[in-house]
Coordinates of C-alpha atoms in Angstrom, one line a residue:
X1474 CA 22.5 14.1 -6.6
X1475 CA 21.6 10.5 -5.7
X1476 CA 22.0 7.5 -8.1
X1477 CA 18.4 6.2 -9.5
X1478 CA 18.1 2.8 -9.0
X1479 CA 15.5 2.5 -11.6
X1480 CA 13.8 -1.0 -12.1
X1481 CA 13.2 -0.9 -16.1
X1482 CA 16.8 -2.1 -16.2
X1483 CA 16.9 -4.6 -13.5
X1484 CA 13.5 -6.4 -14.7
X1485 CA 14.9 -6.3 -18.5
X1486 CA 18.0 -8.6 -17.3
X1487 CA 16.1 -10.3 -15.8
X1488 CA 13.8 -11.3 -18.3
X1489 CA 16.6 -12.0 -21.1
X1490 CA 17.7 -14.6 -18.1
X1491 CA 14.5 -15.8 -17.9
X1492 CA 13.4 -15.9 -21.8
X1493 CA 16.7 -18.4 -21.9
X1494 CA 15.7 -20.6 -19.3
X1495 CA 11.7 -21.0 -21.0
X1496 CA 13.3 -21.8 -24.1
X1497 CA 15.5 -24.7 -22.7
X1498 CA 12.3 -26.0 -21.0
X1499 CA 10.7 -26.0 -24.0
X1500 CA 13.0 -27.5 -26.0
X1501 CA 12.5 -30.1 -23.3
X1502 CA 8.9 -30.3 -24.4
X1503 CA 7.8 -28.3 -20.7
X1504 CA 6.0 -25.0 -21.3
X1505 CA 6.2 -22.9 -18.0
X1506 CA 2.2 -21.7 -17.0
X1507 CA 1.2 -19.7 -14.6
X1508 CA -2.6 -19.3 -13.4
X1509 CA -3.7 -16.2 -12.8
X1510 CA -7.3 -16.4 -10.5
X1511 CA -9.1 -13.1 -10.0
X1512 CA -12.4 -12.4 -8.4
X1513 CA -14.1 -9.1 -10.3
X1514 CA -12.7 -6.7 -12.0
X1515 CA -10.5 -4.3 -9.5
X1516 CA -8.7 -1.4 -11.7
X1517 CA -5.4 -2.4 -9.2
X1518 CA -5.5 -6.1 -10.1
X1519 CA -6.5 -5.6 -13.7
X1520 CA -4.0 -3.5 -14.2
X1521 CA -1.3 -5.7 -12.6
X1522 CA -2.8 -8.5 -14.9
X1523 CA -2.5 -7.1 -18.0
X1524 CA 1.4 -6.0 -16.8
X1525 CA 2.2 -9.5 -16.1
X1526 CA 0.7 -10.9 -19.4
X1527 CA 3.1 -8.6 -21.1
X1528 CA 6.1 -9.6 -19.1
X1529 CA 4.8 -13.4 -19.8
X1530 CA 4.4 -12.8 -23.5
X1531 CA 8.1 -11.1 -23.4
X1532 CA 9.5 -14.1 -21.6
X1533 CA 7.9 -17.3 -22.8
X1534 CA 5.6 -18.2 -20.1
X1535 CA 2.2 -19.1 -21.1
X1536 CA -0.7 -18.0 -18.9
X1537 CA -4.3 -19.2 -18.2
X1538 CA -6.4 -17.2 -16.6
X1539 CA -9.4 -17.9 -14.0
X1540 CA -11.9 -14.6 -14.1
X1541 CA -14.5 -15.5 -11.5
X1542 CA -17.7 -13.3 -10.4
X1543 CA -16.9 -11.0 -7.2
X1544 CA -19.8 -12.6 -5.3
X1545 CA -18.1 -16.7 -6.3
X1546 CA -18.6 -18.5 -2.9
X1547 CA -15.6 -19.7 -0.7
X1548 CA -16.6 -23.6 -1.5
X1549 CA -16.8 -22.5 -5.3
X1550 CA -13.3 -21.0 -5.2
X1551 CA -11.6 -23.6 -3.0
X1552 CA -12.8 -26.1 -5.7
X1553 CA -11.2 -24.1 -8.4
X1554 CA -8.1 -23.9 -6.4
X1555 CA -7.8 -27.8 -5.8
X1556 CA -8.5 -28.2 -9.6
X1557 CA -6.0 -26.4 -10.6
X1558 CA -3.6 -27.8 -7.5
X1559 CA -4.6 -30.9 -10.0
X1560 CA -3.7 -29.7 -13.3
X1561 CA 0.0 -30.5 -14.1
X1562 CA 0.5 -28.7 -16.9
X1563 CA -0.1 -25.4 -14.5
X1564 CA 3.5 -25.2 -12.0
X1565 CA 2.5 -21.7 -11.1
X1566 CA -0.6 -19.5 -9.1
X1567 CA -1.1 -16.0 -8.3
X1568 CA -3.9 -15.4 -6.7
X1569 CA -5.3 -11.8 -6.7
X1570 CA -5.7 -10.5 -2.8
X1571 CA -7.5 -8.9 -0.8
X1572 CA -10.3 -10.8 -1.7
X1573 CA -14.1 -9.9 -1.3
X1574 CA -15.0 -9.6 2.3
X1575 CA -17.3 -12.8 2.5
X1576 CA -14.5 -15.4 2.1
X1577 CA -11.7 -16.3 4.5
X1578 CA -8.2 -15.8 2.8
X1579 CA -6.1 -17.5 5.5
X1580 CA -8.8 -20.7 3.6
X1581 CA -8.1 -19.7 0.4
X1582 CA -4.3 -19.5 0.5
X1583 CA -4.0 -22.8 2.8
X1584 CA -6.0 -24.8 0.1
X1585 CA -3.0 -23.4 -2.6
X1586 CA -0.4 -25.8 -3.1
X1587 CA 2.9 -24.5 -1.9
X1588 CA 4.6 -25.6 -4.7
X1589 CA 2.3 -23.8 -6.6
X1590 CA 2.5 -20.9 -4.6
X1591 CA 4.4 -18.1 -6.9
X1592 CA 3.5 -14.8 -4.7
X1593 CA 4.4 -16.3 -1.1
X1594 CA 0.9 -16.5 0.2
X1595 CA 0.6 -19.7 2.1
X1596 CA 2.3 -21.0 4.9
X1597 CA 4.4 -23.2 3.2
X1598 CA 6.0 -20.8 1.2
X1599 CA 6.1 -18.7 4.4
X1600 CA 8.0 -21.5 5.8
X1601 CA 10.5 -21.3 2.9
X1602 CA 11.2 -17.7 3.6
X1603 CA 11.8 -17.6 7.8
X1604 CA 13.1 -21.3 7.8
X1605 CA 14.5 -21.3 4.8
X1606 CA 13.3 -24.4 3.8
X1607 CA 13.5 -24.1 0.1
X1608 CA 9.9 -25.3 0.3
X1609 CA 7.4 -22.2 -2.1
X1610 CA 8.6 -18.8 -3.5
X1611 CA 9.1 -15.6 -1.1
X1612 CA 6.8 -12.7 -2.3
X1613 CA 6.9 -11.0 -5.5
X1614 CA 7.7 -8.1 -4.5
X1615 CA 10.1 -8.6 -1.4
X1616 CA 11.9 -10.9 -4.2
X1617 CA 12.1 -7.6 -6.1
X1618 CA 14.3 -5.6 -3.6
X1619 CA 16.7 -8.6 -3.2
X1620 CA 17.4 -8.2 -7.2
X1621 CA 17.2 -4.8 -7.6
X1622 CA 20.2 -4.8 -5.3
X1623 CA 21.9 -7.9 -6.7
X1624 CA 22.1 -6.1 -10.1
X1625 CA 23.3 -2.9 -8.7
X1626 CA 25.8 -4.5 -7.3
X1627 CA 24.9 -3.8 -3.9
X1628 CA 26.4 -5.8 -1.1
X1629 CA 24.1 -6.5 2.2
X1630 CA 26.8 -8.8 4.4
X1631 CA 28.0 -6.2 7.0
X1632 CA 25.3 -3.2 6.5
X1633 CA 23.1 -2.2 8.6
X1634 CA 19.7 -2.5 6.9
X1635 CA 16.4 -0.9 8.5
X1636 CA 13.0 -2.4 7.3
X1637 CA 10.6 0.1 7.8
X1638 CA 7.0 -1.9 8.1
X1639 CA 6.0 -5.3 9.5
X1640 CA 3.6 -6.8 6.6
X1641 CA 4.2 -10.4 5.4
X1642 CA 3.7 -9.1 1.9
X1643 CA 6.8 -7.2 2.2
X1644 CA 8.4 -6.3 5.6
X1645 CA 8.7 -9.4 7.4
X1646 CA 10.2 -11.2 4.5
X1647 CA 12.4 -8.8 3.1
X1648 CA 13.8 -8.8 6.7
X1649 CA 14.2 -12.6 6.6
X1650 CA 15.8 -12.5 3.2
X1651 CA 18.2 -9.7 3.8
X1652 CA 19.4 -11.6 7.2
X1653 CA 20.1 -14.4 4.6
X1654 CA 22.6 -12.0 2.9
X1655 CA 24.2 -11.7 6.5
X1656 CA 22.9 -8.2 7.4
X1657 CA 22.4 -6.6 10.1
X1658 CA 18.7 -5.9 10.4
X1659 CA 15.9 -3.5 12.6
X1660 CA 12.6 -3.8 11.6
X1661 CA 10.7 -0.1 12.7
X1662 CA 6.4 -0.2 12.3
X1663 CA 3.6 2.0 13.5
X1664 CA 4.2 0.9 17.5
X1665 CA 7.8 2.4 17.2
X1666 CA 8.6 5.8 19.1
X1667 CA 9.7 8.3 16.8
X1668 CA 12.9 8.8 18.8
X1669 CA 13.8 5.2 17.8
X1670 CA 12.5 5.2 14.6
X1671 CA 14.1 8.4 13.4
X1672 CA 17.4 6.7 15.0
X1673 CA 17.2 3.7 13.0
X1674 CA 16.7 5.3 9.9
X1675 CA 19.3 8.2 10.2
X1676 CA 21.9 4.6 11.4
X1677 CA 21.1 2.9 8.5
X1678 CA 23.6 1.9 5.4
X1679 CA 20.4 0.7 3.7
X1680 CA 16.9 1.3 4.2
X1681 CA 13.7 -0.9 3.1
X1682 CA 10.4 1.6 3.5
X1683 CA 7.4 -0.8 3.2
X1684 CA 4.6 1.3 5.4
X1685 CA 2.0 2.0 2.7
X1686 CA 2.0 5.6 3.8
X1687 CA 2.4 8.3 0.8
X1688 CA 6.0 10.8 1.7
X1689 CA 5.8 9.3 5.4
X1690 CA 9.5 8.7 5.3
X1691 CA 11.0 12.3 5.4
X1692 CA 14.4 13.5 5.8
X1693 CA 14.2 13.4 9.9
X1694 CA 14.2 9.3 9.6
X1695 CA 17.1 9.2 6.8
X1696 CA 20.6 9.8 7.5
X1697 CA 23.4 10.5 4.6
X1698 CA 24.9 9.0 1.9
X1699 CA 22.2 5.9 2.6
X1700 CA 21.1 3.7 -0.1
X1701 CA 16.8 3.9 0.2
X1702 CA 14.5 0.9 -1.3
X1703 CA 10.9 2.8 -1.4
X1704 CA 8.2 -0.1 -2.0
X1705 CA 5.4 2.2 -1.6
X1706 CA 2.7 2.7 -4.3
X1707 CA 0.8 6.0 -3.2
X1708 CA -1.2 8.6 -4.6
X1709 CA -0.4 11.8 -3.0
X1710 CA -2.6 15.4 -2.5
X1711 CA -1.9 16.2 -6.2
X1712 CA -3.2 13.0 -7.3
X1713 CA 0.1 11.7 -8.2
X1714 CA 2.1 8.2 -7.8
X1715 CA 4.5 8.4 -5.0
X1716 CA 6.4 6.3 -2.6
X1717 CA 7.1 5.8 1.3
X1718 CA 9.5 8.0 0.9
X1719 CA 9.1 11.9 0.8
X1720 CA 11.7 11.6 -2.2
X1721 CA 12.2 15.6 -2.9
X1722 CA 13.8 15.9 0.9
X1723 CA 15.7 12.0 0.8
X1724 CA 17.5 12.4 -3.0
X1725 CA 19.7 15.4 -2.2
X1726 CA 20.8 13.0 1.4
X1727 CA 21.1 9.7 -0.4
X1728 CA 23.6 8.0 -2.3
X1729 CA 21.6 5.5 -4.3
X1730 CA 17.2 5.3 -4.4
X1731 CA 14.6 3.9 -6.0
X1732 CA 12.2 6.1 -8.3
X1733 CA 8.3 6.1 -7.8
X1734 CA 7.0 5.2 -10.1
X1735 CA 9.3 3.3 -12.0
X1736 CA 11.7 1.6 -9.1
X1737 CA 10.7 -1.7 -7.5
X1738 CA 7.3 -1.8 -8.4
X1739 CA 8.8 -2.3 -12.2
X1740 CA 10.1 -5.7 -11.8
X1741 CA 7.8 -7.9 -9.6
X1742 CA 6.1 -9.4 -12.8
X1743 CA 9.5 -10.3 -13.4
X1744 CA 10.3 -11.8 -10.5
X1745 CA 6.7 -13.8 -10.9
X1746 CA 7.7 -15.5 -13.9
X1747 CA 11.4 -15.8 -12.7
X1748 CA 8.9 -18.2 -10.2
X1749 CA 6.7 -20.1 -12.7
X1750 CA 10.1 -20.9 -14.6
X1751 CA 11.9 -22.4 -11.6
X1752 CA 8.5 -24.2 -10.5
X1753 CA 8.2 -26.0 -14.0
X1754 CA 11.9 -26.7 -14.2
X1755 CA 11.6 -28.7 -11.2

Protein backbone atom coordinates (compact mmCIF):
# COMPACT_ATOMS: atom_id res chain seq x y z
CA UNK A 1 0.00 0.00 0.00
CA UNK A 2 1.42 3.24 -1.16
CA UNK A 3 2.28 6.23 1.21
CA UNK A 4 -0.43 9.27 0.92
CA UNK A 5 1.18 12.22 0.39
CA UNK A 6 -1.68 14.23 1.68
CA UNK A 7 -1.47 18.14 1.41
CA UNK A 8 -3.57 19.07 4.73
CA UNK A 9 -0.14 18.53 6.40
CA UNK A 10 2.16 20.20 4.00
CA UNK A 11 -0.06 23.49 3.75
CA UNK A 12 -0.51 23.50 7.75
CA UNK A 13 3.55 23.86 8.00
CA UNK A 14 3.46 25.89 5.84
CA UNK A 15 1.18 28.40 7.13
CA UNK A 16 2.65 28.26 10.85
CA UNK A 17 6.01 29.45 8.63
CA UNK A 18 4.08 31.93 7.14
CA UNK A 19 1.85 33.22 10.13
CA UNK A 20 5.60 33.94 11.67
CA UNK A 21 6.86 35.82 8.94
CA UNK A 22 3.32 38.28 8.77
CA UNK A 23 3.72 38.96 12.27
CA UNK A 24 7.42 40.14 11.91
CA UNK A 25 6.20 42.34 9.08
CA UNK A 26 3.80 43.67 11.04
CA UNK A 27 5.62 44.33 13.89
CA UNK A 28 7.54 46.31 11.26
CA UNK A 29 4.32 48.29 10.76
CA UNK A 30 3.91 46.34 6.91
CA UNK A 31 0.63 44.37 6.64
CA UNK A 32 1.01 41.81 3.73
CA UNK A 33 -2.35 42.37 1.07
CA UNK A 34 -3.17 40.58 -1.52
CA UNK A 35 -5.91 41.61 -4.25
CA UNK A 36 -8.04 39.32 -5.34
CA UNK A 37 -9.92 40.62 -8.94
CA UNK A 38 -12.79 38.46 -10.24
CA UNK A 39 -15.12 38.98 -13.02
CA UNK A 40 -18.71 37.27 -12.13
CA UNK A 41 -19.48 34.89 -9.94
CA UNK A 42 -18.02 31.34 -11.31
CA UNK A 43 -18.86 28.42 -8.62
CA UNK A 44 -14.80 27.34 -9.40
CA UNK A 45 -13.39 30.83 -8.66
CA UNK A 46 -15.77 31.55 -5.79
CA UNK A 47 -15.04 28.69 -4.26
CA UNK A 48 -11.28 29.09 -4.56
CA UNK A 49 -11.87 32.65 -3.13
CA UNK A 50 -13.54 31.87 -0.21
CA UNK A 51 -10.56 28.93 0.36
CA UNK A 52 -7.90 31.53 0.12
CA UNK A 53 -9.67 34.09 2.54
CA UNK A 54 -9.60 31.34 5.07
CA UNK A 55 -6.02 30.50 4.53
CA UNK A 56 -5.37 34.52 4.66
CA UNK A 57 -7.39 34.90 7.85
CA UNK A 58 -5.33 31.75 9.30
CA UNK A 59 -2.05 33.31 8.28
CA UNK A 60 -2.26 37.11 8.73
CA UNK A 61 -2.58 38.44 5.31
CA UNK A 62 -5.17 40.91 4.71
CA UNK A 63 -7.11 40.73 1.48
CA UNK A 64 -9.05 43.32 -0.66
CA UNK A 65 -11.12 42.16 -3.00
CA UNK A 66 -12.15 43.59 -6.63
CA UNK A 67 -15.75 41.80 -7.67
CA UNK A 68 -16.43 43.29 -11.11
CA UNK A 69 -19.59 42.55 -13.47
CA UNK A 70 -18.81 39.59 -16.12
CA UNK A 71 -19.65 41.86 -19.08
CA UNK A 72 -16.67 44.84 -17.39
CA UNK A 73 -14.86 45.94 -20.59
CA UNK A 74 -11.10 45.25 -21.32
CA UNK A 75 -10.29 49.25 -20.94
CA UNK A 76 -12.46 49.13 -17.66
CA UNK A 77 -10.32 46.24 -16.27
CA UNK A 78 -6.95 47.34 -17.49
CA UNK A 79 -7.63 50.59 -15.47
CA UNK A 80 -8.43 48.74 -12.42
CA UNK A 81 -5.32 46.76 -12.92
CA UNK A 82 -2.95 49.88 -13.32
CA UNK A 83 -4.67 51.26 -10.14
CA UNK A 84 -4.00 48.79 -8.21
CA UNK A 85 -0.27 48.25 -9.96
CA UNK A 86 -0.51 51.96 -8.11
CA UNK A 87 -1.59 51.17 -4.73
CA UNK A 88 1.34 50.40 -2.40
CA UNK A 89 -0.18 49.14 0.28
CA UNK A 90 -1.36 46.02 -2.11
CA UNK A 91 2.27 43.76 -2.85
CA UNK A 92 0.20 40.99 -4.14
CA UNK A 93 -2.65 40.11 -7.26
CA UNK A 94 -4.43 37.12 -8.26
CA UNK A 95 -6.32 37.49 -10.88
CA UNK A 96 -9.16 34.98 -11.59
CA UNK A 97 -8.60 33.26 -15.23
CA UNK A 98 -10.12 32.22 -17.86
CA UNK A 99 -11.70 35.30 -18.27
CA UNK A 100 -14.95 36.20 -20.24
CA UNK A 101 -14.46 35.62 -23.89
CA UNK A 102 -14.61 39.35 -24.99
CA UNK A 103 -11.30 40.42 -23.37
CA UNK A 104 -7.79 39.47 -24.40
CA UNK A 105 -5.88 37.83 -21.28
CA UNK A 106 -2.35 37.84 -22.83
CA UNK A 107 -3.66 42.22 -22.22
CA UNK A 108 -4.79 41.69 -19.05
CA UNK A 109 -1.85 39.76 -17.56
CA UNK A 110 0.90 42.06 -19.47
CA UNK A 111 -0.76 45.19 -17.86
CA UNK A 112 -0.10 43.16 -14.16
CA UNK A 113 2.92 44.20 -12.57
CA UNK A 114 5.33 41.36 -12.18
CA UNK A 115 6.10 42.17 -8.92
CA UNK A 116 2.70 42.00 -8.22
CA UNK A 117 2.16 38.99 -9.98
CA UNK A 118 1.45 36.15 -7.13
CA UNK A 119 0.00 33.27 -9.53
CA UNK A 120 2.77 33.37 -12.43
CA UNK A 121 0.58 34.89 -15.12
CA UNK A 122 2.65 37.46 -16.84
CA UNK A 123 5.68 37.25 -18.72
CA UNK A 124 7.77 38.58 -16.21
CA UNK A 125 7.12 36.15 -13.72
CA UNK A 126 7.41 33.65 -16.62
CA UNK A 127 10.78 34.96 -17.03
CA UNK A 128 11.52 34.20 -13.38
CA UNK A 129 10.56 30.61 -13.77
CA UNK A 130 12.60 29.46 -17.20
CA UNK A 131 15.49 32.09 -16.68
CA UNK A 132 15.37 32.11 -13.32
CA UNK A 133 15.62 35.49 -12.96
CA UNK A 134 14.18 35.91 -9.45
CA UNK A 135 12.05 38.49 -11.22
CA UNK A 136 7.64 37.47 -10.14
CA UNK A 137 6.44 34.21 -8.38
CA UNK A 138 6.10 30.75 -10.37
CA UNK A 139 2.46 29.41 -10.35
CA UNK A 140 0.43 28.60 -7.39
CA UNK A 141 0.04 25.48 -8.06
CA UNK A 142 3.36 24.24 -9.78
CA UNK A 143 4.85 25.96 -6.44
CA UNK A 144 2.64 23.44 -4.71
CA UNK A 145 4.33 20.15 -6.02
CA UNK A 146 7.82 21.67 -5.31
CA UNK A 147 6.70 21.82 -1.36
CA UNK A 148 4.76 18.96 -1.17
CA UNK A 149 7.93 17.22 -1.99
CA UNK A 150 10.26 19.42 0.11
CA UNK A 151 8.28 18.47 3.21
CA UNK A 152 8.18 14.87 2.41
CA UNK A 153 11.46 14.79 2.28
CA UNK A 154 11.74 13.94 -1.23
CA UNK A 155 14.90 14.46 -3.07
CA UNK A 156 14.69 15.45 -7.03
CA UNK A 157 18.75 15.76 -7.87
CA UNK A 158 19.42 12.41 -9.72
CA UNK A 159 15.60 11.19 -10.41
CA UNK A 160 14.25 10.81 -13.26
CA UNK A 161 11.06 12.89 -13.19
CA UNK A 162 8.25 12.66 -16.10
CA UNK A 163 5.88 15.80 -16.42
CA UNK A 164 2.99 14.55 -17.89
CA UNK A 165 1.21 17.81 -19.77
CA UNK A 166 2.62 20.96 -21.36
CA UNK A 167 0.42 23.94 -19.80
CA UNK A 168 2.15 27.09 -18.41
CA UNK A 169 -0.17 26.90 -15.52
CA UNK A 170 1.47 23.71 -14.47
CA UNK A 171 3.52 21.54 -16.81
CA UNK A 172 6.01 23.79 -18.32
CA UNK A 173 6.99 25.28 -15.06
CA UNK A 174 6.96 22.42 -12.80
CA UNK A 175 9.42 21.08 -15.50
CA UNK A 176 11.57 24.26 -15.24
CA UNK A 177 11.46 24.12 -11.38
CA UNK A 178 12.26 20.51 -10.93
CA UNK A 179 15.37 20.98 -13.54
CA UNK A 180 16.27 23.59 -10.84
CA UNK A 181 16.51 20.73 -8.24
CA UNK A 182 18.96 18.98 -10.83
CA UNK A 183 16.53 16.32 -12.17
CA UNK A 184 16.34 14.68 -14.86
CA UNK A 185 13.21 15.62 -16.74
CA UNK A 186 10.68 14.34 -19.93
CA UNK A 187 7.87 16.27 -20.54
CA UNK A 188 5.01 13.70 -22.35
CA UNK A 189 1.53 15.75 -23.83
CA UNK A 190 -1.26 14.90 -26.10
CA UNK A 191 1.23 14.76 -29.45
CA UNK A 192 3.19 11.91 -27.69
CA UNK A 193 2.92 8.22 -29.03
CA UNK A 194 1.66 5.94 -26.56
CA UNK A 195 4.70 3.74 -27.00
CA UNK A 196 6.73 6.72 -25.64
CA UNK A 197 4.53 7.93 -23.39
CA UNK A 198 3.79 4.66 -21.61
CA UNK A 199 7.82 4.30 -21.59
CA UNK A 200 8.31 7.43 -19.85
CA UNK A 201 5.95 6.90 -17.28
CA UNK A 202 6.76 3.13 -16.43
CA UNK A 203 11.02 4.89 -16.36
CA UNK A 204 10.09 7.33 -14.07
CA UNK A 205 11.33 7.69 -10.21
CA UNK A 206 8.82 10.54 -10.01
CA UNK A 207 5.96 11.41 -11.95
CA UNK A 208 4.09 14.97 -12.32
CA UNK A 209 0.40 14.20 -14.15
CA UNK A 210 -0.85 17.68 -15.15
CA UNK A 211 -3.23 16.68 -18.40
CA UNK A 212 -6.62 17.73 -17.06
CA UNK A 213 -7.98 14.46 -18.07
CA UNK A 214 -10.17 12.53 -15.24
CA UNK A 215 -8.17 8.50 -14.55
CA UNK A 216 -6.23 9.23 -17.99
CA UNK A 217 -3.05 8.08 -16.26
CA UNK A 218 -3.63 4.20 -15.72
CA UNK A 219 -1.39 1.57 -14.70
CA UNK A 220 0.08 0.92 -18.41
CA UNK A 221 1.93 4.62 -18.11
CA UNK A 222 3.24 3.88 -14.36
CA UNK A 223 5.93 1.65 -13.49
CA UNK A 224 6.70 0.45 -9.69
CA UNK A 225 7.64 1.59 -6.60
CA UNK A 226 7.24 5.37 -8.30
CA UNK A 227 6.42 8.31 -6.37
CA UNK A 228 3.08 10.00 -8.47
CA UNK A 229 2.21 14.00 -8.09
CA UNK A 230 -1.59 13.97 -9.50
CA UNK A 231 -2.55 17.76 -10.10
CA UNK A 232 -5.72 16.97 -11.70
CA UNK A 233 -9.08 18.27 -10.44
CA UNK A 234 -11.78 16.07 -12.32
CA UNK A 235 -15.17 14.90 -11.84
CA UNK A 236 -15.46 11.51 -13.04
CA UNK A 237 -18.82 9.21 -14.42
CA UNK A 238 -20.02 8.99 -10.87
CA UNK A 239 -19.89 12.53 -10.40
CA UNK A 240 -17.06 12.35 -8.17
CA UNK A 241 -13.59 14.50 -7.62
CA UNK A 242 -10.72 12.61 -9.10
CA UNK A 243 -7.28 13.14 -10.44
CA UNK A 244 -5.04 12.43 -13.61
CA UNK A 245 -4.35 9.53 -12.30
CA UNK A 246 -6.67 6.38 -12.37
CA UNK A 247 -5.57 6.04 -8.54
CA UNK A 248 -7.43 2.55 -7.77
CA UNK A 249 -4.87 0.75 -10.45
CA UNK A 250 -1.54 3.31 -9.56
CA UNK A 251 -1.70 2.93 -5.36
CA UNK A 252 -1.16 -0.82 -5.14
CA UNK A 253 2.26 0.04 -7.94
CA UNK A 254 3.37 3.19 -6.15
CA UNK A 255 5.46 3.94 -3.36
CA UNK A 256 4.31 7.38 -2.33
CA UNK A 257 0.95 9.59 -4.14
CA UNK A 258 -0.99 12.20 -3.76
CA UNK A 259 -4.83 11.92 -2.79
CA UNK A 260 -7.74 13.50 -4.92
CA UNK A 261 -9.11 15.36 -3.39
CA UNK A 262 -7.09 16.36 -0.62
CA UNK A 263 -3.31 16.15 -2.23
CA UNK A 264 -1.87 19.16 -4.03
CA UNK A 265 -4.85 21.01 -4.68
CA UNK A 266 -4.87 21.56 -0.62
CA UNK A 267 -2.06 23.79 -0.41
CA UNK A 268 -1.90 26.36 -3.37
CA UNK A 269 -3.73 29.02 -1.15
CA UNK A 270 -0.83 28.37 0.86
CA UNK A 271 1.66 28.81 -1.43
CA UNK A 272 -0.38 32.16 -2.64
CA UNK A 273 0.13 33.78 0.61
CA UNK A 274 3.66 32.22 1.06
CA UNK A 275 3.86 34.89 -2.25
CA UNK A 276 2.09 38.07 -0.88
CA UNK A 277 4.38 37.58 2.32
CA UNK A 278 7.71 37.53 0.34
CA UNK A 279 6.35 40.37 -2.10
CA UNK A 280 5.61 42.75 1.04
CA UNK A 281 8.85 41.76 2.77
CA UNK A 282 10.71 43.09 -0.02
Amino acid sequence: MAELLKGKAVADSLTEVNKEKAEQLKAAGIIPTLAIVRLGENPSDMSYERGALKRAEQTGVAVKQFVFPENMTQDQLIGEIHSINNDESIHGVLIFRPLPKHIDDKAVCDALASEKDMDGITSGSMAGVFMDSGEGYPPCTAAACMEILEHYGIELQGKKVTVMGRSLVIGKPVAMMAMKRNATVTVCHSKTSIDDFKAAGRNADIVIAALGRAKMIDAERLGDGQIIIDVGINVDEDGKLCGDVNFDEAEPKADKITPVPGGVGSVTTAVLMKHVIEAAGK
